[in-house]
Each structure stands twice: as structure tokens, then as C-alpha cells.
Amino acid sequence: MVHLGRPDDALDLMKLAKAGSGDEVLPRTRAMLYTIEAWAQASMGKGQAMRRTLGQAEDLFVSDRGDVPAPGWMQTFKEEDLYGMQALAYRTLAEHEPGAAVHAQYFAEKALALRVDGRQRSKIFDFLSMASACFIADDPEQADRYARLALMSMGSNSSHRTWDRLREMYRLTAQYSGYPKIHELREEIKLALPRTPSKSPRARGRQQRTGIGVCTADSPSAI
């Protein structure tokens, strides 16, 4: 729900999930829930709470001994996914605290270094987190590089969430549109994005912020 602009709803869902999970839930599963909570807090500009929640997620992740098989849907939450969520949280916080962008770059780089299992969509998210963080950190050259890596990987690997993240990054390119390479990048993004405008007020608001069309959102999910 964070990517739909509803971080407060995401926080409520995470509280319910943690309250109803009990003590039998594996530390790694709880760590994943905490990273989503941290992302929601970052979206609301709550930097101190976000950092505290990410610290709890790290502690839980490290404490998981791996001696109990994880449920199937948790098999893919590995160390690189923890780093990827940390990168996303800091990239999101950087909209409120620009200094957080350097931390987003750090964690995105760590996540990308470990992405060797072929999960291309996760890599796309890391590329977009890195590109967005670089734009916020006033490094359009590096941002252009990672944005193009994301674009090259999109297509069959894309979902509504990847397109939404691309639109969020596109918004950050506006102040660099006078740079020839960034102007070219903006045109390529416009061509790549699906053209399925939604009539919902939320979608119209998102279109007005980015200046490009939006597609109907996925079925609701916590992330």
C-alpha cells in the first residue's frame, strides 16, 4: 500500500500482522514485516522511527538460525532483499531528508552485488532505488546509468509496481531536464511506460505530479 500513497494503511496492516503472528513466526519473516513498516515510516518522513525499525529488522534477520524451514513465500527474502528494502526505505526518506540518499546508495549497491539468482524484477527495484537516490544526491551522471540499466531490464519482467517506481524516478529527473542525456532519458521513459490512463482521483493526481500517463494499480498489497 505504500506505493499506492497509503503509508498509514500499510502501518496499520503491519501492526495487525505482527500482533496476530505470535511467537512462532520465524525471525526472518518478522524482519521482512519490519522492513515494510520502515518503508511506510520513511514515506511519512519519520526518519528516526524508520531507522529504529530497520535496526530491529537487521537484528531479527541475523538472529534467524535457518534451522526451521521457511514458508514457501518467504524463501526469496534473503540478505540481498533486506538490503534492497533498506535502500528503498532510505531512498524514500531522502524525499524528506536529502542526506539519506547516500545511505540508499550504499544499501542498493550491496543488494545489487548479491543479486545472482536471476530474480530480475528485484534487481530492477534496486536499479530504480539507486537511480532515484543519485538524482536526489545531485549526481545525474550516475543516476542516468542506473536508470538505463532498469529500463533495459524492464518489459516482461515488469509489473504495476515496477512502472510505479519508474514514474517516481521520472519525477526526480525534471530538474535535470536541461542536461542532454537526461532529456533523452526522459523521452525514453515516456516511450517505455504503458499508456493506460486511469480515471481514479488518485491516478489523476499521480499523473499530474509526473506529467505522464498512469496505469490501473495492482490489487492491493502491503508493499
Short mmCIF file of N, CA and C in Angstrom, two decimals, residues 3 14 16 23 32 38 45 62 89 132 150 171 173 200 205 210:
data_model
loop_
_atom_site.label_atom_id
_atom_site.label_comp_id
_atom_site.label_asym_id
_atom_site.label_seq_id
_atom_site.Cartn_x
_atom_site.Cartn_y
_atom_site.Cartn_z
N HIS A 3 3.25 2.02 -2.02
CA HIS A 3 3.41 2.50 -3.39
C HIS A 3 2.12 3.09 -3.95
N MET A 14 0.69 -3.71 9.08
CA MET A 14 1.87 -4.32 9.70
C MET A 14 1.66 -4.54 11.20
N LEU A 16 -1.21 -5.12 12.61
CA LEU A 16 -2.10 -6.27 12.72
C LEU A 16 -1.35 -7.57 12.46
N ASP A 23 4.47 -15.89 18.64
CA ASP A 23 5.90 -16.15 18.82
C ASP A 23 6.44 -17.21 17.87
N MET A 32 11.13 -9.18 7.60
CA MET A 32 10.51 -8.69 6.38
C MET A 32 9.37 -7.72 6.69
N ALA A 38 9.14 0.04 8.03
CA ALA A 38 10.14 1.11 7.92
C ALA A 38 9.92 1.92 6.65
N GLY A 45 8.02 10.55 6.34
CA GLY A 45 9.07 11.45 6.81
C GLY A 45 9.51 11.19 8.24
N VAL A 62 19.45 -11.39 11.43
CA VAL A 62 20.69 -12.03 11.87
C VAL A 62 20.40 -13.15 12.87
N ALA A 89 13.80 2.14 1.67
CA ALA A 89 13.38 2.98 2.79
C ALA A 89 14.19 4.27 2.83
N SER A 132 17.18 6.82 -8.28
CA SER A 132 16.46 7.88 -7.57
C SER A 132 17.35 8.53 -6.52
N ALA A 150 17.87 -0.11 -15.47
CA ALA A 150 16.49 -0.51 -15.12
C ALA A 150 15.64 -0.63 -16.39
N ARG A 171 9.86 11.54 -12.01
CA ARG A 171 9.55 12.83 -11.39
C ARG A 171 10.84 13.54 -10.95
N THR A 173 13.69 13.44 -12.34
CA THR A 173 14.53 13.87 -13.46
C THR A 173 14.21 15.28 -13.92
N SER A 200 -9.36 7.20 -11.83
CA SER A 200 -9.49 7.38 -10.39
C SER A 200 -8.81 8.68 -9.97
N GLY A 205 -4.11 12.34 -9.78
CA GLY A 205 -3.14 13.11 -9.01
C GLY A 205 -1.73 12.69 -9.31
N THR A 210 3.66 13.62 -12.15
CA THR A 210 4.74 13.15 -13.00
C THR A 210 4.68 13.72 -14.41
#
